[in-house]
PDB file of C-alpha atoms in Angstrom:
ATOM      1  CA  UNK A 257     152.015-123.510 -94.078  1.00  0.00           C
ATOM      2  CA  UNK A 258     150.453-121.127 -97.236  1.00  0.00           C
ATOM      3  CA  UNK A 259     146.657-120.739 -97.059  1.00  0.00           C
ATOM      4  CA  UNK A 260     144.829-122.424 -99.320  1.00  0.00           C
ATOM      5  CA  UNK A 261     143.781-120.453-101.695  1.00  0.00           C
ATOM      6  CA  UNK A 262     143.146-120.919-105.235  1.00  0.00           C
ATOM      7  CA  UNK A 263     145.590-121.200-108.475  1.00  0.00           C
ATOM      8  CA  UNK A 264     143.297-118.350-109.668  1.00  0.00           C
ATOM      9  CA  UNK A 265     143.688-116.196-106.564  1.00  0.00           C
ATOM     10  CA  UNK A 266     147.900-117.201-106.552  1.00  0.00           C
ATOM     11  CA  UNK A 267     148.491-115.861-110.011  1.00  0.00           C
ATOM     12  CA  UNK A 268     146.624-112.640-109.202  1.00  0.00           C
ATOM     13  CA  UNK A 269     148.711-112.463-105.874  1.00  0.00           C
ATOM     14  CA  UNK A 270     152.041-113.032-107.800  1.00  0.00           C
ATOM     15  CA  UNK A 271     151.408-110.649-110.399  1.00  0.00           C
ATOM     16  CA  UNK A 272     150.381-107.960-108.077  1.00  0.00           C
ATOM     17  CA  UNK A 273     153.905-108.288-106.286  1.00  0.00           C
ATOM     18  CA  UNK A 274     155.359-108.163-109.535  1.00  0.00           C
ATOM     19  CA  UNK A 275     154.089-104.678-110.067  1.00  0.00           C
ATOM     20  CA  UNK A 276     155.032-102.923-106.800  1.00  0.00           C
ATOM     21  CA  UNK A 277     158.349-104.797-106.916  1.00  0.00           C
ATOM     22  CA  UNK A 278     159.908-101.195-108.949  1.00  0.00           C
ATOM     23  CA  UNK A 279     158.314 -99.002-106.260  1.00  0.00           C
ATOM     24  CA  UNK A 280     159.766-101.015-103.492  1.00  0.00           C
ATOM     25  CA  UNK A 281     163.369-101.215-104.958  1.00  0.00           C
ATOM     26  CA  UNK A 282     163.342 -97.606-105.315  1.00  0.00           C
ATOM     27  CA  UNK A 283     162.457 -97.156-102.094  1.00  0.00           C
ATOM     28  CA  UNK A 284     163.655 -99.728 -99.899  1.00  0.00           C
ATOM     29  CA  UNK A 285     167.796 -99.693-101.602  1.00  0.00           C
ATOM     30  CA  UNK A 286     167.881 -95.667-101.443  1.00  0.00           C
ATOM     31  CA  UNK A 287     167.627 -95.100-105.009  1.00  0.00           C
ATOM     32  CA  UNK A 288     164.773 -92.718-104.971  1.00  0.00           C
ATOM     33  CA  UNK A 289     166.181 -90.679-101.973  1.00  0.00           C
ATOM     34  CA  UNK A 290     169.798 -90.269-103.678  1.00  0.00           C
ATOM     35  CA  UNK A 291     168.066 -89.233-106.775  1.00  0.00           C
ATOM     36  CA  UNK A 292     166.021 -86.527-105.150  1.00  0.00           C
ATOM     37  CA  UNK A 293     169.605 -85.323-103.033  1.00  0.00           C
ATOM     38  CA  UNK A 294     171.744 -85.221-106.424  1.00  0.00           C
ATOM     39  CA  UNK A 295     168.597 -82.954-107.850  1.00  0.00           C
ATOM     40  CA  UNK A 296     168.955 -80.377-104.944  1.00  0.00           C
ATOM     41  CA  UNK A 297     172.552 -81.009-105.126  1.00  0.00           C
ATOM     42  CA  UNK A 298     172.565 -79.900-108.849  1.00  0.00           C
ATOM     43  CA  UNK A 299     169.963 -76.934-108.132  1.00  0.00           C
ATOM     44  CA  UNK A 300     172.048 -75.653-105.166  1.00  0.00           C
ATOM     45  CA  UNK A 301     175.417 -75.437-107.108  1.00  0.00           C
ATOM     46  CA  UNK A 302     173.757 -73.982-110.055  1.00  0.00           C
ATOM     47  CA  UNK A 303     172.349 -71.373-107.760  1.00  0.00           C
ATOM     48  CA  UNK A 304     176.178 -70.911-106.005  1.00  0.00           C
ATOM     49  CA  UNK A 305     177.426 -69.935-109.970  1.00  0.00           C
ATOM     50  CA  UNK A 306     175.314 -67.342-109.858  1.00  0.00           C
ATOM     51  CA  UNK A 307     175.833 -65.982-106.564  1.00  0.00           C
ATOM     52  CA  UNK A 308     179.661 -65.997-106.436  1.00  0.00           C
ATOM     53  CA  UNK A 309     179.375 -63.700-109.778  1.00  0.00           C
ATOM     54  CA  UNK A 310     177.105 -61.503-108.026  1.00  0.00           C
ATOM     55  CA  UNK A 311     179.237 -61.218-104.699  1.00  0.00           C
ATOM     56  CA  UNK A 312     182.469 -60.804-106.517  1.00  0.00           C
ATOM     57  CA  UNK A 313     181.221 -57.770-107.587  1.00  0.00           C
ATOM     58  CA  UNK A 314     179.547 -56.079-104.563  1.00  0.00           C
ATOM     59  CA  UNK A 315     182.379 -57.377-102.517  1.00  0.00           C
ATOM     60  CA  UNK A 316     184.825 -55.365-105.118  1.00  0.00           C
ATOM     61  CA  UNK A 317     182.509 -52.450-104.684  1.00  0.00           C
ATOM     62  CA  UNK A 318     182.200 -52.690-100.449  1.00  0.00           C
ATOM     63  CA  UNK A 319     178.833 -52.923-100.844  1.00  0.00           C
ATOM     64  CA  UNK A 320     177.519 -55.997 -98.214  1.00  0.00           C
ATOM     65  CA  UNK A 321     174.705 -54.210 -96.845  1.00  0.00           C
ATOM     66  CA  UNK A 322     173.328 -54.951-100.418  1.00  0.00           C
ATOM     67  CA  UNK A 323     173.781 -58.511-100.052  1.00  0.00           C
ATOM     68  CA  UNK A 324     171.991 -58.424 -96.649  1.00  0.00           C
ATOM     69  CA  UNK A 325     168.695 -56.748 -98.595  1.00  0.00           C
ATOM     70  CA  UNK A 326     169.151 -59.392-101.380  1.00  0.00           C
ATOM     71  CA  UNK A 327     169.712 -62.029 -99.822  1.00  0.00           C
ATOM     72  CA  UNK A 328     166.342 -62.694 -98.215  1.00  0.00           C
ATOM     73  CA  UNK A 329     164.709 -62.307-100.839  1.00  0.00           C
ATOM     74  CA  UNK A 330     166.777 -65.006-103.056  1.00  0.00           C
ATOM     75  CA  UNK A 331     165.800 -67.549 -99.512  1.00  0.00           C
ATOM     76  CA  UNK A 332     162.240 -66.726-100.441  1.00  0.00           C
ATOM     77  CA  UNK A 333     162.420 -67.576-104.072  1.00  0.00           C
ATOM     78  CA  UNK A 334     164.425 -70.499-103.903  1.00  0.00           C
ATOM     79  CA  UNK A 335     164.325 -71.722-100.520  1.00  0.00           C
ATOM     80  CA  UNK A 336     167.546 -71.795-100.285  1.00  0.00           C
ATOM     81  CA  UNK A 337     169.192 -71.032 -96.969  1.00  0.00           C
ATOM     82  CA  UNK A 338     172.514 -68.492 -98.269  1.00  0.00           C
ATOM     83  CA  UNK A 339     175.464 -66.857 -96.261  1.00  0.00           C
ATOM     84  CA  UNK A 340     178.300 -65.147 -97.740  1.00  0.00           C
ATOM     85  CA  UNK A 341     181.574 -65.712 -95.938  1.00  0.00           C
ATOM     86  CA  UNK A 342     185.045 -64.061 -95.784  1.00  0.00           C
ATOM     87  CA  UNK A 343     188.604 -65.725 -96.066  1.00  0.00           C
ATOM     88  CA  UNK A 344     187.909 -66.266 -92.593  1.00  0.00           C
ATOM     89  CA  UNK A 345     185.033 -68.125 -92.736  1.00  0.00           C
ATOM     90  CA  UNK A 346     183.687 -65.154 -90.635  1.00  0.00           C
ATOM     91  CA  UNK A 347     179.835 -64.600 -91.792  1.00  0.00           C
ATOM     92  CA  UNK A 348     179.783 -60.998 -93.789  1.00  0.00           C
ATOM     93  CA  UNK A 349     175.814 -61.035 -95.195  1.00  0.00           C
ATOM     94  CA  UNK A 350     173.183 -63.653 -95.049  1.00  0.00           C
ATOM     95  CA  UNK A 351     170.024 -64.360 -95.791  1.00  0.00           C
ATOM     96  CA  UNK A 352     168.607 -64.724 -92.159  1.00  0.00           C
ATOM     97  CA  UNK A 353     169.811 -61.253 -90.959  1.00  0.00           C
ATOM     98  CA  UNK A 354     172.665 -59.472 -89.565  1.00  0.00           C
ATOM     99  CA  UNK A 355     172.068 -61.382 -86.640  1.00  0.00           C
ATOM    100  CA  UNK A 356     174.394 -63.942 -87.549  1.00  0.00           C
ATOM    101  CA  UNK A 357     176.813 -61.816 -89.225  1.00  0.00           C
ATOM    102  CA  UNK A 358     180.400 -63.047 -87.590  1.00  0.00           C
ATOM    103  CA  UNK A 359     179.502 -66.535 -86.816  1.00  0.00           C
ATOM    104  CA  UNK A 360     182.648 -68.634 -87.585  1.00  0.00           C
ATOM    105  CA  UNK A 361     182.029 -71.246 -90.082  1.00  0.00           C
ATOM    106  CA  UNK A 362     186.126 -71.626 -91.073  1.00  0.00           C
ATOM    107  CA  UNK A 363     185.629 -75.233 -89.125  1.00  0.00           C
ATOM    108  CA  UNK A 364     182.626 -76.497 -91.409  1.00  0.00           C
ATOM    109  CA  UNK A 365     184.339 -78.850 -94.270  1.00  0.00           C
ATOM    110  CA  UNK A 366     182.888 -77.502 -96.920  1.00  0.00           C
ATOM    111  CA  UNK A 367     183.497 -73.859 -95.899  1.00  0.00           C
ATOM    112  CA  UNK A 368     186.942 -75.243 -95.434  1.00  0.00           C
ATOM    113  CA  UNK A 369     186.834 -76.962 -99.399  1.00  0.00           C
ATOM    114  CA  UNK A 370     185.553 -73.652-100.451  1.00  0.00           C
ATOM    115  CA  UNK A 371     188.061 -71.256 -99.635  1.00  0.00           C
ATOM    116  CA  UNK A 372     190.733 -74.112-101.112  1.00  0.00           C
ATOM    117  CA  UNK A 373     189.035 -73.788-104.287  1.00  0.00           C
ATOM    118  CA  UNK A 374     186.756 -76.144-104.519  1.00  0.00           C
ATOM    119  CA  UNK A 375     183.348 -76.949-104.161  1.00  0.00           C
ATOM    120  CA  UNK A 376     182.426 -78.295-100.775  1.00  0.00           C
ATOM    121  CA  UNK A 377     179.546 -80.553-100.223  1.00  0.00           C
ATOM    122  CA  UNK A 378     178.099 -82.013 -97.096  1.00  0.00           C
ATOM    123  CA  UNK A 379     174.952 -83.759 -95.734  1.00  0.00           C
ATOM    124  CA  UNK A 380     174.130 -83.408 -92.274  1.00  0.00           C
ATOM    125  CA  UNK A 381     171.191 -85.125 -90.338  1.00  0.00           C
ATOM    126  CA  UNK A 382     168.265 -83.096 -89.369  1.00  0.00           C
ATOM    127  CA  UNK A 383     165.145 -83.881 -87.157  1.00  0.00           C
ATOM    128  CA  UNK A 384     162.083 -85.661 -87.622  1.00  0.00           C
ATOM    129  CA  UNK A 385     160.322 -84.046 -90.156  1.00  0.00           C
ATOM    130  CA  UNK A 386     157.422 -81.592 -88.669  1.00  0.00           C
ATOM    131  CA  UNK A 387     154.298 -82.606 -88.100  1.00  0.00           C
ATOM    132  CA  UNK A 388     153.132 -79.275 -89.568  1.00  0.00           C
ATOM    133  CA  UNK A 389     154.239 -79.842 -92.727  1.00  0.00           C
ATOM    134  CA  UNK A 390     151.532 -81.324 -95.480  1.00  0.00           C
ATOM    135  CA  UNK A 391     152.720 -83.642 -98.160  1.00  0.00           C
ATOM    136  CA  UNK A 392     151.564 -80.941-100.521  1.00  0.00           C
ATOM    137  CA  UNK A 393     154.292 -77.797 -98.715  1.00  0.00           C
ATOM    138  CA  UNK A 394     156.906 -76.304-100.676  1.00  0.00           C
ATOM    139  CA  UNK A 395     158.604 -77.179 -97.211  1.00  0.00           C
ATOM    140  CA  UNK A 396     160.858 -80.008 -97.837  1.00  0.00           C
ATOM    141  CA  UNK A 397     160.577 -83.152 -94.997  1.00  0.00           C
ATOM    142  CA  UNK A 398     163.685 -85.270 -95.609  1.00  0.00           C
ATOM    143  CA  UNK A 399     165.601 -85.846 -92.358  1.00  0.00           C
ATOM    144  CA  UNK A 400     168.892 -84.485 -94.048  1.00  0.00           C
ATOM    145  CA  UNK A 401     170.118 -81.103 -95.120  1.00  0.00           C
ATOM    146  CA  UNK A 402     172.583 -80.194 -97.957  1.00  0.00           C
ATOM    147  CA  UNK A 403     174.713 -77.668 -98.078  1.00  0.00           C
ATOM    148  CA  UNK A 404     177.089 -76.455-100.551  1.00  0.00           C
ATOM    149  CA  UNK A 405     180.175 -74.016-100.763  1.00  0.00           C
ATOM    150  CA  UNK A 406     181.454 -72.662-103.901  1.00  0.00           C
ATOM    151  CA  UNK A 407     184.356 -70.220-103.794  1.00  0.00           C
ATOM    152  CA  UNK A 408     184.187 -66.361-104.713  1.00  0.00           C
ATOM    153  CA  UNK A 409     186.963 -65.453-107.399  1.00  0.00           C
ATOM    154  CA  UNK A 410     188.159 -61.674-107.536  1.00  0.00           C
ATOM    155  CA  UNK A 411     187.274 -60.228-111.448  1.00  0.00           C
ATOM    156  CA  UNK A 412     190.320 -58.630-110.883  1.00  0.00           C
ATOM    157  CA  UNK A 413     192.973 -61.155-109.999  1.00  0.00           C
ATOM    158  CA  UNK A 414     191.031 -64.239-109.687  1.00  0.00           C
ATOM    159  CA  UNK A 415     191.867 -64.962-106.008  1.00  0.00           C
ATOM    160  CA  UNK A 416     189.554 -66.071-103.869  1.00  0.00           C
ATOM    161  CA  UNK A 417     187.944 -63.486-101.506  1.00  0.00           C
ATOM    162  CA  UNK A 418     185.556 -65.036 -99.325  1.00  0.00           C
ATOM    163  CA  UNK A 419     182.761 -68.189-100.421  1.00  0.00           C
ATOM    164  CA  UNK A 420     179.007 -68.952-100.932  1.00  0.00           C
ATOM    165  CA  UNK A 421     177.427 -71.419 -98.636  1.00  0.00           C
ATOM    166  CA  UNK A 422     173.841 -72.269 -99.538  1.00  0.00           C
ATOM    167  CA  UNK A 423     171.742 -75.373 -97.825  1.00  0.00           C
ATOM    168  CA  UNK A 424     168.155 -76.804 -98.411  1.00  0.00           C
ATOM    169  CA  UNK A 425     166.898 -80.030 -97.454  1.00  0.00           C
ATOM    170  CA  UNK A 426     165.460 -82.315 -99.932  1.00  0.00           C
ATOM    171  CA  UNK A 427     162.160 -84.013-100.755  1.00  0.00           C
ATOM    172  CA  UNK A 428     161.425 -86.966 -99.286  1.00  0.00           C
ATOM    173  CA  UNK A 429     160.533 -89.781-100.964  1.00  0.00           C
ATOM    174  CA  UNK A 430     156.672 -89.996 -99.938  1.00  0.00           C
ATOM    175  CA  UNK A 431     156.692 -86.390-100.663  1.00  0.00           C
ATOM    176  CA  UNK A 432     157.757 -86.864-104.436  1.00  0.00           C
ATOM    177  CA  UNK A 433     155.321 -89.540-104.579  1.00  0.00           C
ATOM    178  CA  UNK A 434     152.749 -87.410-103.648  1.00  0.00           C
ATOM    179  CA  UNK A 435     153.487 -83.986-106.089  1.00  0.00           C
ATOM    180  CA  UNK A 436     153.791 -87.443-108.641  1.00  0.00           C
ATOM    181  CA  UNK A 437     150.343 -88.502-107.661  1.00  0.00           C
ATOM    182  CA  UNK A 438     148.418 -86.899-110.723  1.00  0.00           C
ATOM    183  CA  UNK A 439     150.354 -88.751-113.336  1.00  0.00           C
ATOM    184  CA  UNK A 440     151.709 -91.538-111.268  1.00  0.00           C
ATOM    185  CA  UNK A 441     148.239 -92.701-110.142  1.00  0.00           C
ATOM    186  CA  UNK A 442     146.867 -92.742-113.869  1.00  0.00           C
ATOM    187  CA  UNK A 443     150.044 -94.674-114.709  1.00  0.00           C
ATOM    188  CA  UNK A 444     149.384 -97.251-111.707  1.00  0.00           C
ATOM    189  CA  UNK A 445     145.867 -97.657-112.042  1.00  0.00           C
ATOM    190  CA  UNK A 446     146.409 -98.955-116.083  1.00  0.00           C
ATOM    191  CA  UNK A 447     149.105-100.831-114.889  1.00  0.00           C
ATOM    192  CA  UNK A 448     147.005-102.306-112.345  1.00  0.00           C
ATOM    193  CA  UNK A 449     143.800-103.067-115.096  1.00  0.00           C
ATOM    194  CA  UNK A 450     146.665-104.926-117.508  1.00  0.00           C
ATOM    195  CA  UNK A 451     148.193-107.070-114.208  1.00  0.00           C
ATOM    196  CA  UNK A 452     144.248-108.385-113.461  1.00  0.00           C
ATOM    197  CA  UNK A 453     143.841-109.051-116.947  1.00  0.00           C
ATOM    198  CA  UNK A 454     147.111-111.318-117.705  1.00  0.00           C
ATOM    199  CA  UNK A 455     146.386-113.170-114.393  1.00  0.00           C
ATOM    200  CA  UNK A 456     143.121-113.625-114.769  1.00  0.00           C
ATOM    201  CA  UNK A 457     143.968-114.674-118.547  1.00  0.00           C
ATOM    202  CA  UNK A 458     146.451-116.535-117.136  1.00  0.00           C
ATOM    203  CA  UNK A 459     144.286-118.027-114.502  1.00  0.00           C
ATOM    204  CA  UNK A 460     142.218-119.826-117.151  1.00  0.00           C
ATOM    205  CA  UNK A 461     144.935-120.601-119.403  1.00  0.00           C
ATOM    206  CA  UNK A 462     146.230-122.570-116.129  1.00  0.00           C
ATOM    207  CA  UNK A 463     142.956-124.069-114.534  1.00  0.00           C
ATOM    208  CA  UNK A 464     141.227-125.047-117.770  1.00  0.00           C
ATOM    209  CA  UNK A 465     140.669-129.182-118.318  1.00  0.00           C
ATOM    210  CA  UNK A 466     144.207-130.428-120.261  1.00  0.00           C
TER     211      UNK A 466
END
């Protein structure tokens, strides 16, 4: 049932396999993908540290309509999606406007964690990924979205007084490949040079007269 090829042309075959084996596993178990959600996992909660100390204050201070100017901004350096909710859940300042100011998020579970305490964390599907955006975007194309919740403590008493909620979808995995490509392509093309040599050494080694 196998072609017949020769012992030559098998050993190169094999060892070729061999060397995209990694690649595969990475991509075809998950590994890769969970990697790059636990990085924008890690990047969003570090971003929620800073933004609870920075709403504690101008929530102290009755000053929201400042969040609503800063907020925008902070979604166009980070990319982050933001909203700053009450105790609530009610929607008090957010990066995409007033317009959704009083949407009720006191239902979302990790709106819900939040205002416990805690820090909530959730992954929700998305769509298909657009066909408008390149490999190369700063637009992220995985077909999930995170979003985390991280409560806001009063300076004053330390209770909590409303909650962060910040979301951003990862990479996907072709994407990383692709912002790799520079180093992983020098990397793959030496690994690919030392794979023909050892089977074509090997190829010899096996095929010469015993």
């Amino acid at each position: 049932l196998l072609p017949q090829l020769s012992l030559r042309t098998w050993l190169l075959g094999s060892h070729l396999v061999v060397l995209l084996l990694p690649m595969l596993a990475l991509v075809l178990t998950g590994a890769l993908a969970m990697d790059l959600r636990r990085q924008t996992q890690v990047d969003l909660e570090h971003q929620g540290e800073v933004l609870t100390l920075l709403a504690a204050e101008l929530l102290a201070e009755q000053r929201t309509d400042e969040l609503d100017r800063l907020l925008p901004d902070i979604r166009a350096r980070t990319l982050a999606s933001v909203r700053i909710v009450d105790t609530r859940g009610r929607v008090i300042a957010a990066s995409a406007g007033a317009e959704v100011h009083g949407e009720d998020m006191s239902d979302d579970d990790e709106v819900e964690a939040a205002l416990r305490g805690e820090t909530g964390v959730v992954t929700r599907d998305r769509g298909p990924p657009s066909e408008h955006q390149p490999l190369a975007s700063e637009s992220r194309r995985a077909r999930v979205r995170l979003f985390i919740a991280k409560p806001i403590l009063s300076s004053d008493t330390g209770e909590i007084i409303g909650a962060v909620v910040l979301s951003r979808t990862p990479r996907e995995e072709l994407q990383a490949f692709y912002q790799m490509s520079p180093r992983l392509i020098w990397g793959l093309l030496v690994a690919l040079l030392m794979t023909i040599g050892v089977a074509v050494f090997s190829g010899r080694l096996a095929t010469r007269s015993l």
